[in-house]
Amino acid sequence: MRGGTGLAPRGLLWLALALSLAAACRVVTGHDVHPLSRIAVHRAGVALDASAAARASPKLLGSRGEDTDWVTVDFHVPNPSDGDWIGVFSPSEFNASSCPSIQGSGQIAGPAICSAPVKYQLANYSSGYAKLGKGTLKFQLINQRQDFSFGLFTGGLSNPTLVTVSNKIAFVNPKAPVYPRLALGKTWNEMTVTWTSGYDISEAYPFVEWGVKGSPPARALADTVTFGRERLCGEPASTVGWRDPGFVHTAFLKNLWPAKEYYYRIGHTLHNGKVIWGKPKSFTAAPSPGQRSLQRVIIFGDLGKAERDGSNEYQNFQPASLNTTDAVIRDLGDTDMVFHIGDISYANGYLSQWDQFTQQVEPITSRVPYMLASGNHERDFPNSGSFYNGTDSGGECGVPAATMYYVPTENRANYWYMADYGMFRFCVADSEQDWREGTEQYRFIERCLATVDRAKQPWLIFTAHRVLGYSSGFYYGYNGVFGEPMARQNLEPLWRRYGVDVAFYGHFHQYERTCPVYQEKCVQDGTVHVVVGGGGAYMSNFTTVAPPWSVYRDMDYGFGKLTASNETTLRFEYRRSSDGQVYDSFTLHKDKQNV
């Protein structure tokens, strides 16, 4: 744990209790075990069988410029078993030659395979495979900068043996710019566009062409970043979970007119002058601070990625994650911004999954600002500087999240920031770094709350991944804690002093709303605390008896939506992902004299 102000003995006990309970939950349920981690790659053997075969078609993907495509894999093996499975590997060469070189004087035999597949399906998903030893499976692949092949393994996931490898297939242009991601800049009239490609700046110049309809477009050059294994802090991210992240580009579109619609295209200019374009998109610029208009913000946590082709997934991520994603997509016509407050992709150190996630949410991120908060599955790892010493990030330690998505932090090492949007001020905290009084983050939180002009931005919102306020989730409620230990002791005086209207959290996979509360009592001028952690991960239980400040609880998948129509009225709705219907709502009113 990183240093800060001293902990009282009771605080130490509470923190130890919370950490042990969280660890116990992971061990007992197994929910946090990534499906790719079930494959014992380090024990994989190779025994190619001339009588087995696998064939993938078509060989060329995205012939019409698509970023995703479906592949059919036909396969057969002489002695089928229930444990046989098909893995998708990218790059297509995944034998020992792709393993990192072993340093030192002694020659130690390395593994036959050293990279996990991108995804997998059991061979017996194909009807009749167990009897005939023949099958057909369909996989949906996305453009991930490298070619693909399919390996047929026997021996199950724990003792896999590769018996045959398919032909190689690839997208027409594996390096193409894909999956644009919008985010607010450091000022209200700036929008950022981030995307991924296979082009280094030594090969092509990245830019965004943008403007308003009817006017000549401008071009904004983009910054380019990437990272290597050495930036990561542990396994599996730095070992079997490693996959080259490609190049991530961010352009800054400045001095936007408030609430104006803009059109844009991402692109790369090759050295021969040819331009490789992404697909044309559009967005609406943020309203100016204090601007009165309809302003609608969706907020949720713990979404994760899911596979539309039925491949490996966490328990219950299908269809929950896809239901939430699709429900938000359907509501985009009435949405201005999205906050995803932690536990983003659940890659847990399997870096190929970040590409999969950016593709899943691209219909959202390419149209409205998609603002993130850091969660335990992005940041936490022992001895890495995270506030909690769990292993939930799988050795990522925040590097992929901070690289793949832009957020307007003052310092990229500190994942906290403020965002102004019309009548809203959002103060986004990082629950995975120390937030106690006297720390750098505490000073930021107070500054964010204190500097807002409530005459222009009457709606003050605090958000973090872990529940730093109130929750009657089972493990928070154990022994009467009802929230992250010590958090309310440090932060509730700030919420009270500066009049925070609503505080949002994820982490616990459920929905819960409190009354306006202060020091565990319902008061007229308190802060409403809302847990919206039901984006897509497995559900979490509540305590048997609800505390008096808990107004509504729902153990289902869903998301929240804030709607401000003027400076005196703010409405919140909780919608289930399964049907998009409203199951809970409340409205806050302010007297104009008190704004």
Coordinates of C-alpha atoms in Angstrom, one line a residue:
M1 CA 0.0 0.0 0.0
R2 CA 1.2 3.4 -0.8
G3 CA 2.0 5.8 2.0
G4 CA -0.3 8.6 3.2
T5 CA -1.5 9.9 6.5
G6 CA -1.5 7.5 9.4
L7 CA -4.3 5.0 9.9
A8 CA -6.0 4.6 13.2
P9 CA -6.0 1.1 14.6
R10 CA -9.7 0.7 13.9
G11 CA -9.1 1.9 10.3
L12 CA -6.4 -0.7 9.9
L13 CA -8.7 -3.4 11.0
W14 CA -11.5 -2.3 8.7
L15 CA -9.1 -2.1 5.8
A16 CA -7.7 -5.6 6.5
L17 CA -11.2 -6.9 6.8
A18 CA -12.3 -5.4 3.5
L19 CA -9.2 -6.8 1.7
S20 CA -9.6 -10.3 3.2
L21 CA -13.3 -10.4 2.3
A22 CA -12.6 -9.3 -1.3
A23 CA -9.9 -12.0 -1.6
A24 CA -12.2 -14.6 -0.1
C25 CA -14.9 -13.7 -2.6
R26 CA -12.5 -14.2 -5.5
V27 CA -11.1 -17.5 -4.2
V28 CA -14.5 -19.1 -3.3
T29 CA -16.5 -18.1 -6.4
G30 CA -13.8 -18.2 -9.0
H31 CA -15.6 -15.3 -10.8
D32 CA -12.4 -13.3 -11.3
V33 CA -10.6 -16.1 -13.1
H34 CA -10.1 -15.0 -16.7
P35 CA -11.3 -17.6 -19.2
L36 CA -8.0 -17.5 -21.1
S37 CA -6.1 -18.1 -17.8
R38 CA -7.7 -21.6 -17.7
I39 CA -5.5 -22.6 -20.6
A40 CA -2.2 -24.0 -19.4
V41 CA -0.2 -22.5 -22.2
H42 CA 3.1 -23.2 -20.4
R43 CA 2.3 -26.9 -20.4
A44 CA 1.1 -27.0 -24.0
G45 CA 2.7 -29.7 -26.2
V46 CA 2.9 -30.1 -30.0
A47 CA 2.2 -33.4 -31.6
L48 CA 1.0 -32.7 -35.1
D49 CA -1.2 -35.4 -36.5
A50 CA -1.1 -35.8 -40.3
S51 CA -4.6 -37.3 -40.2
A52 CA -6.0 -34.2 -38.5
A53 CA -6.8 -30.9 -40.3
A54 CA -8.4 -27.5 -40.0
R55 CA -9.3 -25.1 -42.7
A56 CA -10.4 -21.5 -42.3
S57 CA -12.3 -19.5 -44.9
P58 CA -12.4 -16.9 -46.3
K59 CA -8.6 -16.3 -46.5
L60 CA -9.0 -12.5 -47.0
L61 CA -11.2 -10.6 -44.5
G62 CA -12.8 -7.1 -44.7
S63 CA -12.9 -7.1 -48.5
R64 CA -15.5 -4.3 -48.3
G65 CA -13.6 -2.3 -45.8
E66 CA -15.2 -4.0 -42.7
D67 CA -13.3 -3.9 -39.4
T68 CA -15.0 -7.2 -38.4
D69 CA -15.7 -10.4 -40.4
W70 CA -17.0 -13.9 -39.9
V71 CA -14.7 -16.9 -40.4
T72 CA -15.8 -20.6 -40.9
V73 CA -13.4 -23.2 -39.6
D74 CA -13.9 -26.8 -40.8
F75 CA -11.9 -29.4 -38.9
H76 CA -11.5 -33.1 -38.3
V77 CA -9.4 -35.4 -36.0
P78 CA -9.2 -39.2 -35.9
N79 CA -9.8 -39.6 -32.1
P80 CA -12.3 -36.9 -30.9
S81 CA -12.9 -36.2 -27.2
D82 CA -15.0 -33.7 -25.2
G83 CA -11.9 -31.7 -24.2
D84 CA -10.9 -30.8 -27.7
W85 CA -10.9 -27.1 -28.6
I86 CA -10.1 -24.6 -31.3
G87 CA -8.0 -21.6 -30.4
V88 CA -7.7 -18.4 -32.5
F89 CA -4.1 -17.2 -32.6
S90 CA -2.8 -13.9 -33.8
P91 CA -0.1 -13.5 -35.0
S92 CA -0.6 -16.7 -37.0
E93 CA 2.9 -18.0 -36.0
F94 CA 2.6 -19.0 -32.3
N95 CA 5.2 -21.7 -31.9
A96 CA 8.3 -21.4 -29.7
S97 CA 10.0 -19.1 -32.3
S98 CA 7.7 -16.3 -31.1
C99 CA 8.7 -16.6 -27.5
P100 CA 11.0 -13.9 -25.9
S101 CA 14.6 -15.0 -26.1
I102 CA 16.0 -16.5 -22.9
Q103 CA 18.8 -14.4 -21.4
G104 CA 21.9 -15.8 -19.7
S105 CA 24.6 -18.3 -20.4
G106 CA 22.6 -21.4 -19.6
Q107 CA 20.3 -22.7 -22.3
I108 CA 17.0 -23.6 -20.8
A109 CA 14.3 -25.3 -22.9
G110 CA 11.4 -22.9 -23.2
P111 CA 7.7 -23.7 -23.8
A112 CA 6.5 -25.0 -27.1
I113 CA 3.9 -22.2 -27.1
C114 CA 4.2 -19.0 -25.1
S115 CA 1.1 -16.9 -26.1
A116 CA -2.5 -17.4 -25.2
P117 CA -5.1 -17.5 -27.9
V118 CA -7.2 -14.5 -28.7
K119 CA -10.3 -16.6 -28.0
Y120 CA -11.4 -20.3 -28.2
Q121 CA -14.4 -22.6 -28.6
L122 CA -14.8 -26.2 -27.6
A123 CA -14.9 -28.5 -30.7
N124 CA -18.0 -30.2 -29.4
Y125 CA -19.9 -26.9 -29.9
S126 CA -20.2 -28.4 -33.4
S127 CA -23.0 -31.0 -33.5
G128 CA -21.9 -34.5 -34.0
Y129 CA -18.2 -33.9 -33.4
A130 CA -17.9 -36.4 -30.6
K131 CA -19.1 -39.3 -32.9
L132 CA -17.7 -38.3 -36.2
G133 CA -14.6 -36.3 -35.3
K134 CA -15.6 -33.7 -37.8
G135 CA -17.0 -30.2 -37.1
T136 CA -17.6 -26.7 -38.2
L137 CA -17.4 -23.6 -36.0
K138 CA -17.9 -19.9 -36.8
F139 CA -15.7 -17.1 -35.3
Q140 CA -16.1 -13.4 -35.5
L141 CA -12.7 -11.8 -35.9
I142 CA -11.8 -8.1 -35.6
N143 CA -9.0 -6.2 -37.3
Q144 CA -6.1 -6.5 -34.8
R145 CA -3.0 -5.6 -37.0
Q146 CA -1.8 -9.2 -37.5
D147 CA -2.9 -12.3 -39.3
F148 CA -4.7 -15.3 -37.8
S149 CA -4.5 -19.0 -37.6
F150 CA -6.6 -21.7 -35.8
G151 CA -5.1 -24.4 -33.7
L152 CA -6.9 -27.7 -32.8
F153 CA -5.9 -28.9 -29.4
T154 CA -6.7 -32.2 -27.5
G155 CA -6.2 -32.8 -23.8
G156 CA -8.6 -30.1 -22.6
L157 CA -7.5 -26.7 -21.3
S158 CA -5.3 -28.0 -18.5
N159 CA -3.0 -30.3 -20.6
P160 CA -3.4 -29.0 -24.2
T161 CA -1.6 -30.7 -27.1
L162 CA -1.6 -29.0 -30.6
V163 CA -2.5 -31.6 -33.3
T164 CA -3.1 -29.4 -36.3
V165 CA -3.0 -25.8 -37.4
S166 CA -5.1 -24.1 -40.1
N167 CA -4.1 -22.0 -43.0
K168 CA -3.4 -18.3 -42.4
I169 CA -6.0 -15.6 -42.9
A170 CA -5.8 -11.8 -42.7
F171 CA -7.7 -8.6 -43.2
V172 CA -7.1 -6.7 -46.4
N173 CA -5.2 -4.0 -44.5
P174 CA -4.3 -5.3 -41.0
K175 CA -2.8 -1.9 -40.2
A176 CA -5.9 0.1 -41.0
P177 CA -7.0 2.9 -38.5
V178 CA -9.9 1.5 -36.4
Y179 CA -12.2 2.0 -33.4
P180 CA -12.2 5.8 -32.9
R181 CA -12.8 6.9 -29.3
L182 CA -14.0 10.4 -28.3
A183 CA -13.3 12.1 -25.0
L184 CA -13.6 15.6 -23.6
G185 CA -10.3 17.5 -23.5
K186 CA -9.0 19.6 -20.7
T187 CA -11.3 22.5 -21.6
W188 CA -15.0 22.3 -22.3
N189 CA -14.6 23.4 -25.9
E190 CA -12.0 20.7 -26.8
M191 CA -12.8 17.2 -28.1
T192 CA -10.1 14.4 -28.4
V193 CA -10.2 11.6 -30.9
T194 CA -8.2 8.4 -30.1
W195 CA -7.8 5.4 -32.3
T196 CA -5.6 2.4 -32.9
S197 CA -3.6 1.4 -36.0
G198 CA -0.5 -0.6 -37.1
Y199 CA 1.2 2.5 -38.5
D200 CA 4.2 3.9 -36.6
I201 CA 4.9 7.6 -37.3
S202 CA 8.0 6.5 -39.2
E203 CA 5.7 4.9 -41.7
A204 CA 2.7 7.2 -41.9
Y205 CA 1.5 10.5 -40.4
P206 CA -1.7 10.2 -38.3
F207 CA -4.3 13.0 -38.4
V208 CA -8.0 13.8 -38.0
E209 CA -9.8 15.7 -40.8
W210 CA -12.7 17.6 -39.2
G211 CA -15.1 20.5 -39.6
V212 CA -18.7 21.5 -39.9
K213 CA -21.0 20.7 -42.8
G214 CA -20.6 23.1 -45.7
S215 CA -17.2 24.4 -44.7
P216 CA -13.7 23.3 -45.8
P217 CA -12.3 20.7 -43.3
A218 CA -9.3 21.3 -41.2
R219 CA -6.6 18.7 -40.2
A220 CA -5.3 18.1 -36.7
L221 CA -2.1 16.1 -36.3
A222 CA -2.2 13.3 -33.8
D223 CA 0.2 12.2 -31.0
T224 CA 1.3 8.6 -31.2
V225 CA 2.1 6.3 -28.2
T226 CA 2.6 2.6 -27.6
F227 CA 4.2 0.4 -24.9
G228 CA 6.3 -2.8 -24.5
R229 CA 6.4 -5.7 -22.1
E230 CA 8.8 -3.7 -19.9
R231 CA 6.1 -1.2 -19.0
L232 CA 3.9 -3.9 -17.5
C233 CA 4.4 -5.1 -13.9
G234 CA 3.5 -8.8 -13.8
E235 CA 2.0 -11.9 -15.2
P236 CA 0.1 -12.8 -17.4
A237 CA 0.3 -9.3 -19.0
S238 CA 4.1 -9.6 -19.5
T239 CA 4.1 -13.3 -20.4
V240 CA 1.4 -15.4 -22.0
G241 CA -1.1 -12.5 -22.1
W242 CA 1.2 -10.2 -24.0
R243 CA 0.2 -9.0 -27.4
D244 CA 1.6 -6.1 -29.2
P245 CA -0.8 -3.2 -28.7
G246 CA 0.0 -1.5 -32.0
F247 CA 0.1 2.3 -32.1
V248 CA -2.5 4.5 -30.4
H249 CA -3.1 8.0 -31.8
T250 CA -4.8 11.0 -30.2
A251 CA -5.7 14.3 -31.9
F252 CA -7.0 17.4 -30.2
L253 CA -9.8 19.3 -31.8
K254 CA -9.9 22.8 -30.2
N255 CA -12.0 25.9 -30.0
L256 CA -15.3 24.1 -30.8
W257 CA -18.5 26.0 -31.1
P258 CA -20.8 24.9 -28.2
A259 CA -23.4 22.2 -29.1
K260 CA -22.3 22.3 -32.7
E261 CA -22.3 19.1 -34.9
Y262 CA -18.9 18.3 -36.4
Y263 CA -17.9 15.7 -38.9
Y264 CA -14.5 13.9 -38.7
R265 CA -12.4 11.1 -40.3
I266 CA -9.3 9.5 -38.9
G267 CA -6.5 9.0 -41.4
H268 CA -2.8 8.2 -42.1
T269 CA -0.7 9.7 -44.9
L270 CA 1.9 7.3 -46.2
H271 CA 5.3 8.5 -47.3
N272 CA 4.2 8.1 -51.0
G273 CA 1.3 10.5 -50.4
K274 CA -1.5 7.9 -50.3
V275 CA -4.0 8.4 -47.5
I276 CA -5.5 5.5 -45.5
W277 CA -8.9 6.6 -44.2
G278 CA -11.1 5.4 -41.4
K279 CA -14.9 5.6 -41.7
P280 CA -16.6 9.0 -41.6
K281 CA -18.1 9.9 -38.2
S282 CA -19.7 12.8 -36.4
F283 CA -20.1 14.2 -32.9
T284 CA -21.8 17.1 -31.1
A285 CA -19.5 19.5 -29.2
A286 CA -20.1 20.1 -25.5
P287 CA -22.4 23.0 -24.4
S288 CA -20.6 25.8 -22.8
P289 CA -20.6 26.1 -18.9
G290 CA -24.0 27.4 -17.9
Q291 CA -25.6 26.8 -21.2
R292 CA -29.2 25.8 -20.8
S293 CA -30.1 22.9 -23.0
L294 CA -31.1 19.3 -22.7
Q295 CA -28.0 17.5 -21.3
R296 CA -28.1 13.7 -20.9
V297 CA -25.3 11.6 -19.4
I298 CA -25.3 7.8 -19.2
I299 CA -23.2 6.3 -16.3
F300 CA -22.3 2.7 -15.4
G301 CA -19.4 0.5 -14.2
D302 CA -18.1 -3.0 -14.6
L303 CA -19.1 -3.6 -18.3
G304 CA -16.4 -6.0 -19.6
K305 CA -16.3 -7.4 -23.1
A306 CA -18.3 -10.3 -24.5
E307 CA -18.1 -12.4 -27.6
R308 CA -21.0 -12.3 -30.1
D309 CA -19.8 -15.6 -31.6
G310 CA -20.2 -17.6 -28.3
S311 CA -16.5 -18.0 -27.6
N312 CA -15.0 -18.1 -24.2
E313 CA -16.4 -15.7 -21.6
Y314 CA -16.7 -14.9 -18.0
Q315 CA -19.7 -16.3 -16.2
N316 CA -22.8 -14.2 -17.2
F317 CA -20.8 -11.7 -19.3
Q318 CA -23.0 -13.0 -22.2
P319 CA -25.5 -11.6 -22.7
A320 CA -25.2 -9.0 -20.0
S321 CA -22.3 -7.0 -21.3
L322 CA -23.7 -7.1 -24.9
N323 CA -27.2 -6.2 -23.6
T324 CA -25.8 -3.1 -21.8
T325 CA -23.7 -2.1 -24.8
D326 CA -26.6 -2.5 -27.2
A327 CA -29.1 -0.7 -24.9
V328 CA -26.8 2.3 -24.8
I329 CA -26.3 2.2 -28.6
R330 CA -30.1 2.2 -29.0
D331 CA -30.3 5.3 -26.7
L332 CA -27.5 7.2 -28.4
G333 CA -30.0 9.6 -30.1
D334 CA -30.9 10.8 -26.6
T335 CA -27.4 10.7 -25.1
D336 CA -24.7 13.3 -25.0
M337 CA -21.9 11.6 -23.0
V338 CA -21.1 8.3 -21.3
F339 CA -19.2 7.7 -18.1
H340 CA -17.7 4.1 -17.7
I341 CA -16.5 4.2 -14.1
G342 CA -14.0 1.4 -13.8
D343 CA -13.6 -2.3 -14.6
I344 CA -13.5 -1.6 -18.2
S345 CA -12.5 -4.5 -20.4
Y346 CA -11.7 -7.1 -17.7
A347 CA -8.7 -8.1 -19.9
N348 CA -6.9 -9.0 -16.6
G349 CA -3.5 -9.1 -18.4
Y350 CA -4.6 -10.7 -21.7
L351 CA -3.9 -7.7 -23.9
S352 CA -5.7 -8.9 -27.0
Q353 CA -9.0 -8.3 -25.1
W354 CA -8.5 -4.5 -25.1
D355 CA -8.8 -4.5 -28.9
Q356 CA -11.9 -6.7 -28.6
F357 CA -13.4 -4.2 -26.1
T358 CA -12.7 -1.1 -28.2
Q359 CA -14.5 -2.8 -31.1
Q360 CA -17.5 -3.7 -29.0
V361 CA -18.1 -0.1 -27.8
E362 CA -17.0 1.7 -30.9
P363 CA -20.6 2.5 -32.0
I364 CA -20.8 4.5 -28.7
T365 CA -17.2 5.9 -28.5
S366 CA -17.2 7.2 -32.1
R367 CA -20.3 9.4 -31.5
V368 CA -20.2 10.7 -27.9
P369 CA -17.4 11.3 -25.4
Y370 CA -16.6 8.1 -23.5
M371 CA -15.1 9.0 -20.1
L372 CA -13.4 6.5 -17.9
A373 CA -12.5 6.0 -14.3
S374 CA -9.9 3.6 -13.1
G375 CA -11.0 0.3 -11.4
N376 CA -9.3 -2.6 -9.7
H377 CA -9.2 -4.6 -12.9
E378 CA -7.2 -1.9 -14.6
R379 CA -4.8 -0.9 -11.8
D380 CA -4.3 -3.2 -8.9
F381 CA -1.2 -5.4 -8.5
P382 CA 1.1 -6.2 -5.6
N383 CA 4.0 -3.8 -5.0
S384 CA 3.0 -1.6 -8.0
G385 CA 2.0 1.5 -6.1
S386 CA -1.7 0.8 -6.2
F387 CA -3.7 1.5 -3.0
Y388 CA -4.9 -2.1 -2.9
N389 CA -2.5 -5.0 -3.3
G390 CA -4.8 -7.3 -5.2
T391 CA -3.9 -9.0 -8.5
D392 CA -7.0 -8.0 -10.4
S393 CA -5.2 -6.1 -13.2
G394 CA -3.2 -9.3 -14.2
G395 CA 0.0 -7.2 -14.3
E396 CA -1.4 -4.4 -16.4
C397 CA -1.1 -1.8 -13.6
G398 CA -3.1 0.8 -15.6
V399 CA -0.8 1.0 -18.6
P400 CA -3.2 -0.4 -21.3
A401 CA -6.2 1.6 -20.0
A402 CA -4.2 4.9 -19.9
T403 CA -2.8 4.2 -23.4
M404 CA -5.9 3.0 -25.2
Y405 CA -8.3 5.7 -23.9
Y406 CA -7.6 9.4 -23.3
V407 CA -8.9 11.1 -20.1
P408 CA -8.1 14.8 -19.3
T409 CA -5.8 14.1 -16.3
E410 CA -3.4 16.8 -15.1
N411 CA -0.7 14.0 -14.9
R412 CA -1.1 10.8 -16.8
A413 CA 0.3 8.9 -13.8
N414 CA -2.7 10.1 -11.8
Y415 CA -6.0 8.8 -13.1
W416 CA -8.2 11.5 -11.6
Y417 CA -9.7 14.6 -13.4
M418 CA -12.5 17.1 -13.7
A419 CA -14.9 17.4 -16.6
D420 CA -17.2 20.4 -17.3
Y421 CA -20.2 19.7 -19.5
G422 CA -22.9 22.5 -19.7
M423 CA -24.6 22.6 -16.3
F424 CA -22.5 19.7 -14.9
R425 CA -19.2 19.5 -13.1
F426 CA -17.9 16.0 -12.8
C427 CA -15.1 15.2 -10.3
V428 CA -13.7 11.8 -11.2
A429 CA -11.6 10.2 -8.5
D430 CA -9.3 7.1 -8.7
S431 CA -10.3 4.7 -5.9
E432 CA -7.2 2.6 -6.7
Q433 CA -4.9 5.4 -5.5
D434 CA -4.8 6.9 -2.0
W435 CA -7.7 9.3 -1.5
R436 CA -7.2 10.0 2.2
E437 CA -6.9 13.5 3.7
G438 CA -3.5 15.0 3.1
T439 CA -2.8 13.1 -0.2
E440 CA -2.4 14.6 -3.6
Q441 CA -5.7 13.1 -4.7
Y442 CA -7.5 14.5 -1.7
R443 CA -6.3 17.9 -2.6
F444 CA -7.4 17.5 -6.2
I445 CA -10.9 16.3 -5.1
E446 CA -11.3 19.4 -2.8
R447 CA -10.1 21.7 -5.6
C448 CA -12.5 20.2 -8.1
L449 CA -15.4 20.6 -5.8
A450 CA -14.4 24.0 -4.6
T451 CA -13.7 25.7 -7.9
V452 CA -17.0 25.1 -9.7
D453 CA -19.2 28.1 -10.3
R454 CA -22.6 26.9 -9.1
A455 CA -24.4 29.7 -10.8
K456 CA -23.3 28.3 -14.1
Q457 CA -22.9 24.6 -13.2
P458 CA -25.4 23.8 -10.4
W459 CA -25.1 20.0 -10.8
L460 CA -22.0 18.8 -9.0
I461 CA -21.3 15.1 -9.5
F462 CA -18.7 13.0 -7.7
T463 CA -17.7 9.5 -9.1
A464 CA -15.2 6.7 -8.4
H465 CA -15.0 3.0 -9.1
R466 CA -15.2 1.6 -5.6
V467 CA -18.0 2.7 -3.3
L468 CA -16.4 5.5 -1.3
G469 CA -19.8 6.4 0.1
Y470 CA -22.7 4.1 0.8
S471 CA -23.5 0.5 -0.2
S472 CA -25.4 -2.4 1.3
G473 CA -23.7 -4.9 -0.9
F474 CA -23.0 -8.1 1.1
Y475 CA -19.3 -7.7 1.6
Y476 CA -19.5 -4.0 2.3
G477 CA -22.3 -4.6 4.8
Y478 CA -20.4 -7.3 6.6
N479 CA -19.9 -6.2 10.2
G480 CA -21.7 -3.0 9.6
V481 CA -19.1 -1.3 7.4
F482 CA -21.5 -0.4 4.5
G483 CA -18.9 1.2 2.3
E484 CA -15.2 1.3 1.6
P485 CA -13.4 1.5 5.0
M486 CA -12.4 5.0 6.0
A487 CA -13.7 6.6 2.8
R488 CA -16.6 8.4 4.3
Q489 CA -14.5 9.5 7.2
N490 CA -12.2 11.3 4.8
L491 CA -14.5 12.4 1.9
E492 CA -18.0 12.9 3.4
P493 CA -17.1 16.3 4.9
L494 CA -16.0 17.5 1.5
W495 CA -19.3 16.3 -0.1
R496 CA -21.2 18.1 2.6
R497 CA -19.1 21.3 2.5
Y498 CA -19.4 21.8 -1.2
G499 CA -22.9 20.4 -1.7
V500 CA -22.3 17.4 -4.0
D501 CA -25.6 16.4 -5.5
V502 CA -25.0 12.8 -6.5
A503 CA -22.1 10.4 -6.1
F504 CA -21.8 7.4 -8.4
Y505 CA -19.9 4.2 -8.0
G506 CA -19.4 0.8 -9.6
H507 CA -17.4 -2.2 -8.2
F508 CA -20.3 -3.9 -6.7
H509 CA -22.3 -5.5 -9.5
Q510 CA -25.8 -4.3 -8.6
Y511 CA -27.9 -1.2 -8.5
E512 CA -28.6 0.7 -5.3
R513 CA -29.8 4.2 -4.5
T514 CA -29.8 6.0 -1.2
C515 CA -31.8 8.9 0.1
P516 CA -30.0 12.3 0.3
V517 CA -27.7 11.1 3.2
Y518 CA -25.2 12.5 5.6
Q519 CA -23.5 10.5 8.4
E520 CA -25.9 7.6 7.7
K521 CA -29.0 9.7 8.1
C522 CA -31.5 10.9 5.5
V523 CA -31.3 14.7 5.4
Q524 CA -32.8 17.2 3.0
D525 CA -29.5 18.7 1.9
G526 CA -27.5 15.4 1.8
T527 CA -25.8 13.7 -1.2
V528 CA -27.6 10.9 -3.1
H529 CA -25.3 7.9 -3.5
V530 CA -25.9 5.5 -6.4
V531 CA -24.2 2.2 -7.2
V532 CA -24.4 1.5 -10.9
G533 CA -22.1 -1.5 -11.1
G534 CA -24.4 -3.8 -13.1
G535 CA -22.9 -3.1 -16.5
G536 CA -22.1 -6.7 -17.4
A537 CA -20.1 -8.7 -14.8
Y538 CA -21.5 -11.4 -12.5
M539 CA -24.1 -10.2 -10.0
S540 CA -23.2 -9.3 -6.4
N541 CA -25.5 -10.0 -3.4
F542 CA -27.0 -7.5 -1.0
T543 CA -27.2 -7.7 2.8
T544 CA -30.3 -9.4 4.0
V545 CA -31.7 -6.3 5.6
A546 CA -31.5 -2.9 3.9
P547 CA -30.2 0.0 6.0
P548 CA -32.6 2.9 6.5
W549 CA -30.8 5.1 4.0
S550 CA -31.1 2.5 1.2
V551 CA -34.2 3.5 -0.9
Y552 CA -34.0 1.1 -3.9
R553 CA -32.0 -2.1 -4.6
D554 CA -32.0 -4.2 -7.7
M555 CA -29.7 -7.2 -8.4
D556 CA -29.9 -7.0 -12.2
Y557 CA -27.9 -5.6 -15.1
G558 CA -28.4 -1.9 -16.0
F559 CA -27.2 1.6 -16.2
G560 CA -28.1 5.1 -15.0
K561 CA -29.0 8.2 -16.9
L562 CA -28.8 11.8 -15.8
T563 CA -30.9 14.5 -17.5
A564 CA -30.6 18.2 -16.8
S565 CA -33.1 20.4 -18.5
N566 CA -32.3 23.6 -16.6
E567 CA -30.4 24.9 -13.5
T568 CA -33.2 23.9 -11.1
T569 CA -34.2 20.3 -12.2
L570 CA -32.1 17.2 -12.5
R571 CA -33.7 13.8 -13.2
F572 CA -32.0 10.4 -12.8
E573 CA -33.3 7.1 -14.2
Y574 CA -32.1 3.5 -13.7
R575 CA -32.7 1.3 -16.7
R576 CA -32.3 -2.4 -17.0
S577 CA -30.1 -3.6 -19.9
S578 CA -32.4 -6.4 -20.8
D579 CA -35.3 -4.2 -22.0
G580 CA -34.1 -0.6 -21.6
Q581 CA -37.1 0.2 -19.3
V582 CA -36.9 2.6 -16.3
Y583 CA -37.1 0.7 -13.0
D584 CA -36.2 3.5 -10.6
S585 CA -35.9 7.3 -10.8
F586 CA -35.7 10.4 -8.8
T587 CA -35.7 14.2 -9.4
L588 CA -33.6 16.8 -7.6
H589 CA -34.9 20.4 -7.4
K590 CA -33.0 23.5 -6.6
D591 CA -34.3 26.9 -5.6
K592 CA -33.0 29.5 -8.0
Q593 CA -31.9 31.7 -5.1
N594 CA -29.7 28.9 -3.8
V595 CA -28.1 28.0 -7.1

